[in-house]
Amino acid sequence: MNVKLNLKLTDPVIDALSSVTAIFVGLIAGFFILLVSNASQAAYGFEAIITGGFSSLNNLGQVLYFATPIILTGLSVGFSAKTGLFNIGAAGQFIVGAYAAVLVGVRCGFLPGNLHWIAALLAALIAGALWGAIPGIFKAFFNVNEVIACIMTNYIGMYLVNFLITKTVFDSLRNQSMRVLDSANVPKMGMDNIFRDGYIVSSANSGIFIAIAFAVLMFFILEKTSFGYELKACGFNRDAARYAGINEKRSIVLSMTIAGAMAGLGGALLYLAGSGKGITVVDLLAQEGFNGIPVALLGLNNPIGIIFSGLLVAYLNVGGFNMQLYNFAPQVIEIIIAVIIYFSAFALLVRGFIASVNKRKKGEL
């Protein structure tokens, strides 16, 4: 008896296998690069990449710290993608939200207790949301491609924040923003006592739980509410959504606004961690914003998948720091991540091809 096993393309097992395959191919490509660079140290360098994040509790804490902002920017990109939009403006929304949080963190020391860090996070959410709404408005009312609008707002946001920092919270000795007050840092929740090596304390904090909470919230909105259904319907087909009575302009603006809010919150959690990190005044877009694109792609725009892909990218970056002990350039990690992204995109193409073949077969039947 012949038994045919028909797996749907939406089967999470297929999606997971495609992502795992992309990761495996990326790591193999990285190993070959290490071999070409320095064959005698390649095995040690590759081991540092694979085990670096787990080599100590401090490193594991750094993985959680670095994963927090890119999970949120990944959610930002993934949320907009679920609604048919490509939010390439997460870098601008990230830095605008970061500035708002730092400004409140430095200048609003009069706020009592927990209100200070909560106010800083709310300021980042609002600033990021407003900055994300700009390309949404241009898309909805003037039919300006969101990619073009996002690119413009990225650079405007970068230069605007640089200007505002020098006028409001500038530390000229370090060429960056002032350190926020201790009361503005998000609570550690005892993670500083866990993720440490003696006197070396990681920057891990409760921000990772905030990122996970937003991922769960995003999943609930998109999959369990009529509001999320309207956003997705508008993304699939604006004309059909309009015919069904959905206000497509409102949906586009709200989608980009929500995406901007999550990116802005990611910026806040990077600088409100008690790490002493400040916003550097340089003419470079925030890398965390662009890292959200591969994180969303690798996570297949699924909120839960984005959590794991964000942790993976952060883990590889921490391993990359350890790899430098063997005289390898840190750019090798960027190459590995790039290869993973390319093969993730290739997996999407393969699934699309299989879907078209299955449709033709069903038509023949």
GROMACS .gro file of C-alpha atoms in nm:
model
  365
    1MET     CA    1   0.000   0.000   0.000
    2ASN     CA    2   0.139   0.335  -0.102
    3VAL     CA    3   0.105   0.611   0.153
    4LYS     CA    4   0.163   0.969   0.047
    5LEU     CA    5   0.271   1.218   0.309
    6ASN     CA    6   0.157   1.568   0.215
    7LEU     CA    7   0.315   1.839   0.427
    8LYS     CA    8   0.165   2.183   0.398
    9LEU     CA    9   0.402   2.464   0.318
   10THR     CA   10   0.289   2.637   0.634
   11ASP     CA   11   0.399   2.340   0.842
   12PRO     CA   12   0.631   2.480   1.112
   13VAL     CA   13   0.858   2.178   1.073
   14ILE     CA   14   0.939   2.275   0.713
   15ASP     CA   15   0.999   2.636   0.815
   16ALA     CA   16   1.226   2.530   1.100
   17LEU     CA   17   1.426   2.294   0.879
   18SER     CA   18   1.483   2.565   0.619
   19SER     CA   19   1.616   2.805   0.883
   20VAL     CA   20   1.836   2.539   1.044
   21THR     CA   21   1.977   2.451   0.702
   22ALA     CA   22   2.057   2.816   0.634
   23ILE     CA   23   2.236   2.843   0.971
   24PHE     CA   24   2.436   2.527   0.905
   25VAL     CA   25   2.546   2.646   0.559
   26GLY     CA   26   2.643   2.986   0.703
   27LEU     CA   27   2.861   2.828   0.970
   28ILE     CA   28   3.031   2.601   0.714
   29ALA     CA   29   3.103   2.904   0.495
   30GLY     CA   30   3.252   3.083   0.797
   31PHE     CA   31   3.477   2.787   0.872
   32PHE     CA   32   3.612   2.787   0.517
   33ILE     CA   33   3.684   3.159   0.546
   34LEU     CA   34   3.879   3.092   0.867
   35LEU     CA   35   4.073   2.818   0.687
   36VAL     CA   36   4.170   3.054   0.407
   37SER     CA   37   4.266   3.328   0.653
   38ASN     CA   38   4.472   3.119   0.893
   39ALA     CA   39   4.449   2.742   0.859
   40SER     CA   40   4.651   2.667   1.173
   41GLN     CA   41   4.409   2.861   1.396
   42ALA     CA   42   4.086   2.794   1.205
   43ALA     CA   43   3.965   2.514   1.433
   44TYR     CA   44   4.023   2.723   1.746
   45GLY     CA   45   3.854   3.026   1.593
   46PHE     CA   46   3.554   2.820   1.486
   47GLU     CA   47   3.530   2.665   1.832
   48ALA     CA   48   3.526   3.017   1.979
   49ILE     CA   49   3.231   3.105   1.756
   50ILE     CA   50   3.037   2.792   1.848
   51THR     CA   51   3.108   2.789   2.222
   52GLY     CA   52   3.188   3.154   2.296
   53GLY     CA   53   2.841   3.248   2.417
   54PHE     CA   54   2.837   2.958   2.664
   55SER     CA   55   3.201   2.982   2.767
   56SER     CA   56   3.111   3.182   3.079
   57LEU     CA   57   2.809   3.320   3.259
   58ASN     CA   58   2.927   3.671   3.177
   59ASN     CA   59   2.928   3.591   2.804
   60LEU     CA   60   2.586   3.431   2.829
   61GLY     CA   61   2.458   3.747   2.995
   62GLN     CA   62   2.603   3.954   2.710
   63VAL     CA   63   2.416   3.734   2.463
   64LEU     CA   64   2.090   3.826   2.638
   65TYR     CA   65   2.187   4.195   2.645
   66PHE     CA   66   2.279   4.214   2.275
   67ALA     CA   67   1.977   4.005   2.176
   68THR     CA   68   1.727   4.240   2.339
   69PRO     CA   69   1.743   4.535   2.094
   70ILE     CA   70   1.769   4.320   1.781
   71ILE     CA   71   1.472   4.106   1.887
   72LEU     CA   72   1.267   4.426   1.907
   73THR     CA   73   1.393   4.562   1.576
   74GLY     CA   74   1.328   4.216   1.430
   75LEU     CA   75   0.972   4.234   1.563
   76SER     CA   76   0.943   4.579   1.408
   77VAL     CA   77   1.043   4.450   1.064
   78GLY     CA   78   0.843   4.130   1.105
   79PHE     CA   79   0.525   4.309   1.212
   80SER     CA   80   0.529   4.539   0.912
   81ALA     CA   81   0.608   4.245   0.681
   82LYS     CA   82   0.304   4.057   0.813
   83THR     CA   83   0.095   4.355   0.704
   84GLY     CA   84   0.249   4.377   0.358
   85LEU     CA   85   0.503   4.654   0.430
   86PHE     CA   86   0.882   4.656   0.436
   87ASN     CA   87   1.004   4.861   0.731
   88ILE     CA   88   1.364   4.931   0.636
   89GLY     CA   89   1.344   5.238   0.861
   90ALA     CA   90   1.401   5.052   1.187
   91ALA     CA   91   1.749   5.209   1.217
   92GLY     CA   92   1.605   5.560   1.226
   93GLN     CA   93   1.321   5.465   1.458
   94PHE     CA   94   1.573   5.287   1.681
   95ILE     CA   95   1.801   5.587   1.724
   96VAL     CA   96   1.516   5.838   1.766
   97GLY     CA   97   1.367   5.619   2.039
   98ALA     CA   98   1.710   5.578   2.197
   99TYR     CA   99   1.760   5.955   2.209
  100ALA     CA  100   1.420   6.012   2.370
  101ALA     CA  101   1.502   5.752   2.636
  102VAL     CA  102   1.848   5.895   2.704
  103LEU     CA  103   1.710   6.251   2.723
  104VAL     CA  104   1.456   6.146   2.987
  105GLY     CA  105   1.720   5.932   3.157
  106VAL     CA  106   1.959   6.225   3.192
  107ARG     CA  107   1.729   6.522   3.246
  108CYS     CA  108   1.434   6.380   3.443
  109GLY     CA  109   1.607   6.276   3.764
  110PHE     CA  110   1.326   6.439   3.961
  111LEU     CA  111   1.099   6.145   3.879
  112PRO     CA  112   1.065   5.914   4.181
  113GLY     CA  113   1.162   5.547   4.197
  114ASN     CA  114   1.050   5.321   3.918
  115LEU     CA  115   0.873   5.604   3.738
  116HIS     CA  116   1.203   5.723   3.590
  117TRP     CA  117   1.289   5.416   3.382
  118ILE     CA  118   0.923   5.360   3.293
  119ALA     CA  119   0.898   5.718   3.168
  120ALA     CA  120   1.216   5.671   2.964
  121LEU     CA  121   1.075   5.359   2.799
  122LEU     CA  122   0.744   5.532   2.727
  123ALA     CA  123   0.930   5.825   2.572
  124ALA     CA  124   1.115   5.584   2.342
  125LEU     CA  125   0.793   5.408   2.245
  126ILE     CA  126   0.624   5.737   2.156
  127ALA     CA  127   0.924   5.879   1.970
  128GLY     CA  128   0.973   5.560   1.770
  129ALA     CA  129   0.601   5.540   1.694
  130LEU     CA  130   0.590   5.897   1.566
  131TRP     CA  131   0.899   5.842   1.350
  132GLY     CA  132   0.755   5.521   1.211
  133ALA     CA  133   0.424   5.692   1.135
  134ILE     CA  134   0.593   5.932   0.890
  135PRO     CA  135   0.662   5.677   0.612
  136GLY     CA  136   0.324   5.520   0.691
  137ILE     CA  137   0.147   5.850   0.624
  138PHE     CA  138   0.341   5.904   0.301
  139LYS     CA  139   0.254   5.550   0.190
  140ALA     CA  140  -0.113   5.571   0.281
  141PHE     CA  141  -0.200   5.919   0.155
  142PHE     CA  142   0.057   5.992  -0.117
  143ASN     CA  143   0.140   5.638  -0.235
  144VAL     CA  144   0.511   5.695  -0.168
  145ASN     CA  145   0.696   5.364  -0.152
  146GLU     CA  146   0.769   5.290   0.215
  147VAL     CA  147   1.124   5.176   0.136
  148ILE     CA  148   1.212   5.518  -0.011
  149ALA     CA  149   1.043   5.703   0.274
  150CYS     CA  150   1.212   5.484   0.536
  151ILE     CA  151   1.557   5.537   0.387
  152MET     CA  152   1.506   5.913   0.402
  153THR     CA  153   1.378   5.906   0.760
  154ASN     CA  154   1.676   5.689   0.859
  155TYR     CA  155   1.925   5.957   0.763
  156ILE     CA  156   1.711   6.245   0.883
  157GLY     CA  157   1.675   6.070   1.219
  158MET     CA  158   2.049   6.002   1.244
  159TYR     CA  159   2.152   6.363   1.174
  160LEU     CA  160   1.870   6.504   1.387
  161VAL     CA  161   1.973   6.293   1.686
  162ASN     CA  162   2.338   6.390   1.640
  163PHE     CA  163   2.238   6.755   1.644
  164LEU     CA  164   2.007   6.721   1.943
  165ILE     CA  165   2.265   6.531   2.146
  166THR     CA  166   2.523   6.808   2.103
  167LYS     CA  167   2.264   7.062   2.216
  168THR     CA  168   2.112   6.877   2.510
  169VAL     CA  169   2.302   6.579   2.657
  170PHE     CA  170   2.652   6.591   2.507
  171ASP     CA  171   2.960   6.450   2.681
  172SER     CA  172   3.243   6.619   2.490
  173LEU     CA  173   3.512   6.404   2.653
  174ARG     CA  174   3.367   6.085   2.505
  175ASN     CA  175   3.194   6.235   2.197
  176GLN     CA  176   2.867   6.073   2.295
  177SER     CA  177   2.560   6.129   2.506
  178MET     CA  178   2.588   6.155   2.883
  179ARG     CA  179   2.530   5.849   3.094
  180VAL     CA  180   2.175   5.816   3.216
  181LEU     CA  181   2.104   5.831   3.588
  182ASP     CA  182   2.094   5.501   3.775
  183SER     CA  183   1.721   5.539   3.836
  184ALA     CA  184   1.665   5.541   3.457
  185ASN     CA  185   1.820   5.198   3.404
  186VAL     CA  186   1.577   4.908   3.374
  187PRO     CA  187   1.583   4.672   3.674
  188LYS     CA  188   1.839   4.393   3.676
  189MET     CA  189   1.602   4.154   3.857
  190GLY     CA  190   1.902   3.975   4.008
  191MET     CA  191   2.051   3.893   3.669
  192ASP     CA  192   2.368   4.083   3.759
  193ASN     CA  193   2.423   3.826   4.037
  194ILE     CA  194   2.374   3.532   3.801
  195PHE     CA  195   2.545   3.637   3.478
  196ARG     CA  196   2.885   3.737   3.606
  197ASP     CA  197   3.238   3.603   3.646
  198GLY     CA  198   3.373   3.726   3.976
  199TYR     CA  199   3.395   4.103   3.954
  200ILE     CA  200   3.313   4.105   3.582
  201VAL     CA  201   2.939   4.169   3.557
  202SER     CA  202   2.743   4.135   3.233
  203SER     CA  203   2.487   4.390   3.114
  204ALA     CA  204   2.199   4.138   3.127
  205ASN     CA  205   1.879   4.287   3.264
  206SER     CA  206   1.501   4.258   3.256
  207GLY     CA  207   1.497   4.407   2.906
  208ILE     CA  208   1.504   4.057   2.759
  209PHE     CA  209   1.174   3.980   2.931
  210ILE     CA  210   1.025   4.302   2.792
  211ALA     CA  211   1.133   4.196   2.442
  212ILE     CA  212   0.977   3.851   2.486
  213ALA     CA  213   0.657   4.008   2.620
  214PHE     CA  214   0.630   4.226   2.310
  215ALA     CA  215   0.683   3.920   2.089
  216VAL     CA  216   0.393   3.744   2.264
  217LEU     CA  217   0.183   4.061   2.233
  218MET     CA  218   0.262   4.086   1.861
  219PHE     CA  219   0.158   3.724   1.809
  220PHE     CA  220  -0.167   3.781   1.998
  221ILE     CA  221  -0.253   4.096   1.802
  222LEU     CA  222  -0.184   3.943   1.462
  223GLU     CA  223  -0.337   3.601   1.520
  224LYS     CA  224  -0.611   3.649   1.780
  225THR     CA  225  -0.769   3.990   1.719
  226SER     CA  226  -0.987   4.142   1.450
  227PHE     CA  227  -0.750   4.439   1.442
  228GLY     CA  228  -0.461   4.211   1.346
  229TYR     CA  229  -0.678   4.040   1.087
  230GLU     CA  230  -0.756   4.377   0.927
  231LEU     CA  231  -0.387   4.468   0.919
  232LYS     CA  232  -0.294   4.140   0.750
  233ALA     CA  233  -0.586   4.157   0.510
  234CYS     CA  234  -0.478   4.503   0.402
  235GLY     CA  235  -0.126   4.371   0.348
  236PHE     CA  236  -0.245   4.082   0.131
  237ASN     CA  237  -0.469   4.292  -0.091
  238ARG     CA  238  -0.548   4.658  -0.032
  239ASP     CA  239  -0.827   4.666  -0.290
  240ALA     CA  240  -1.000   4.360  -0.147
  241ALA     CA  241  -0.962   4.499   0.207
  242ARG     CA  242  -1.119   4.827   0.098
  243TYR     CA  243  -1.405   4.638  -0.068
  244ALA     CA  244  -1.460   4.449   0.259
  245GLY     CA  245  -1.496   4.778   0.446
  246ILE     CA  246  -1.148   4.796   0.597
  247ASN     CA  247  -0.987   5.139   0.612
  248GLU     CA  248  -0.660   5.054   0.437
  249LYS     CA  249  -0.504   5.396   0.495
  250ARG     CA  250  -0.557   5.372   0.868
  251SER     CA  251  -0.417   5.017   0.868
  252ILE     CA  252  -0.099   5.123   0.686
  253VAL     CA  253  -0.034   5.414   0.922
  254LEU     CA  254  -0.104   5.207   1.233
  255SER     CA  255   0.116   4.922   1.110
  256MET     CA  256   0.417   5.150   1.062
  257THR     CA  257   0.341   5.330   1.388
  258ILE     CA  258   0.344   5.005   1.587
  259ALA     CA  259   0.657   4.889   1.406
  260GLY     CA  260   0.830   5.219   1.489
  261ALA     CA  261   0.729   5.191   1.855
  262MET     CA  262   0.896   4.850   1.887
  263ALA     CA  263   1.215   4.971   1.717
  264GLY     CA  264   1.223   5.278   1.942
  265LEU     CA  265   1.184   5.059   2.250
  266GLY     CA  266   1.477   4.849   2.127
  267GLY     CA  267   1.689   5.164   2.121
  268ALA     CA  268   1.591   5.247   2.477
  269LEU     CA  269   1.678   4.902   2.611
  270LEU     CA  270   2.027   4.917   2.461
  271TYR     CA  271   2.116   5.236   2.648
  272LEU     CA  272   1.914   5.191   2.970
  273ALA     CA  273   2.099   4.877   3.076
  274GLY     CA  274   2.352   5.017   3.323
  275SER     CA  275   2.635   4.935   3.082
  276GLY     CA  276   2.759   5.295   3.065
  277LYS     CA  277   2.695   5.294   2.691
  278GLY     CA  278   2.604   5.625   2.528
  279ILE     CA  279   2.484   5.731   2.183
  280THR     CA  280   2.799   5.811   1.987
  281VAL     CA  281   2.786   6.119   1.765
  282VAL     CA  282   2.893   5.966   1.433
  283ASP     CA  283   2.750   5.970   1.081
  284LEU     CA  284   2.660   5.601   1.085
  285LEU     CA  285   2.317   5.441   1.097
  286ALA     CA  286   2.245   5.221   1.397
  287GLN     CA  287   2.355   4.866   1.314
  288GLU     CA  288   2.092   4.723   1.548
  289GLY     CA  289   1.822   4.863   1.321
  290PHE     CA  290   1.955   4.683   1.016
  291ASN     CA  291   2.018   4.364   1.214
  292GLY     CA  292   1.643   4.349   1.265
  293ILE     CA  293   1.602   4.267   0.894
  294PRO     CA  294   1.801   3.940   0.900
  295VAL     CA  295   1.652   3.851   1.238
  296ALA     CA  296   1.299   3.888   1.097
  297LEU     CA  297   1.391   3.701   0.779
  298LEU     CA  298   1.556   3.414   0.964
  299GLY     CA  299   1.260   3.397   1.203
  300LEU     CA  300   1.023   3.390   0.902
  301ASN     CA  301   0.847   3.699   1.045
  302ASN     CA  302   0.706   3.479   1.321
  303PRO     CA  303   0.728   3.649   1.664
  304ILE     CA  304   0.847   3.331   1.836
  305GLY     CA  305   1.094   3.258   1.558
  306ILE     CA  306   1.226   3.613   1.585
  307ILE     CA  307   1.310   3.557   1.953
  308PHE     CA  308   1.528   3.258   1.868
  309SER     CA  309   1.687   3.418   1.561
  310GLY     CA  310   1.769   3.729   1.767
  311LEU     CA  311   1.936   3.512   2.031
  312LEU     CA  312   2.130   3.332   1.757
  313VAL     CA  313   2.262   3.652   1.598
  314ALA     CA  314   2.362   3.786   1.941
  315TYR     CA  315   2.528   3.453   2.024
  316LEU     CA  316   2.732   3.464   1.703
  317ASN     CA  317   2.841   3.821   1.776
  318VAL     CA  318   2.962   3.730   2.124
  319GLY     CA  319   3.145   3.431   1.975
  320GLY     CA  320   3.300   3.669   1.725
  321PHE     CA  321   3.453   3.871   2.008
  322ASN     CA  322   3.621   3.556   2.143
  323MET     CA  323   3.735   3.461   1.793
  324GLN     CA  324   3.955   3.771   1.784
  325LEU     CA  325   4.180   3.605   2.043
  326TYR     CA  326   4.310   3.394   1.753
  327ASN     CA  327   4.382   3.699   1.535
  328PHE     CA  328   4.074   3.672   1.316
  329ALA     CA  329   3.888   3.982   1.197
  330PRO     CA  330   3.545   4.028   1.359
  331GLN     CA  331   3.396   4.084   1.012
  332VAL     CA  332   3.393   3.704   0.970
  333ILE     CA  333   3.079   3.698   1.186
  334GLU     CA  334   2.910   3.948   0.956
  335ILE     CA  335   2.994   3.724   0.660
  336ILE     CA  336   2.846   3.422   0.838
  337ILE     CA  337   2.527   3.613   0.917
  338ALA     CA  338   2.508   3.738   0.558
  339VAL     CA  339   2.539   3.383   0.421
  340ILE     CA  340   2.265   3.269   0.660
  341ILE     CA  341   2.041   3.547   0.531
  342TYR     CA  342   2.105   3.464   0.167
  343PHE     CA  343   2.021   3.099   0.222
  344SER     CA  344   1.712   3.194   0.424
  345ALA     CA  345   1.594   3.398   0.126
  346PHE     CA  346   1.680   3.107  -0.103
  347ALA     CA  347   1.469   2.879   0.116
  348LEU     CA  348   1.176   3.117   0.070
  349LEU     CA  349   1.221   3.095  -0.307
  350VAL     CA  350   1.229   2.716  -0.292
  351ARG     CA  351   0.908   2.705  -0.086
  352GLY     CA  352   0.744   2.940  -0.332
  353PHE     CA  353   0.849   2.720  -0.623
  354ILE     CA  354   0.715   2.408  -0.449
  355ALA     CA  355   0.389   2.589  -0.379
  356SER     CA  356   0.345   2.677  -0.747
  357VAL     CA  357   0.420   2.316  -0.849
  358ASN     CA  358   0.164   2.186  -0.600
  359LYS     CA  359  -0.098   2.428  -0.734
  360ARG     CA  360  -0.036   2.311  -1.090
  361LYS     CA  361  -0.066   1.947  -0.981
  362LYS     CA  362  -0.393   2.017  -0.806
  363GLY     CA  363  -0.517   2.190  -1.120
  364GLU     CA  364  -0.432   1.884  -1.327
  365LEU     CA  365  -0.619   1.661  -1.084
   0.00000   0.00000   0.00000
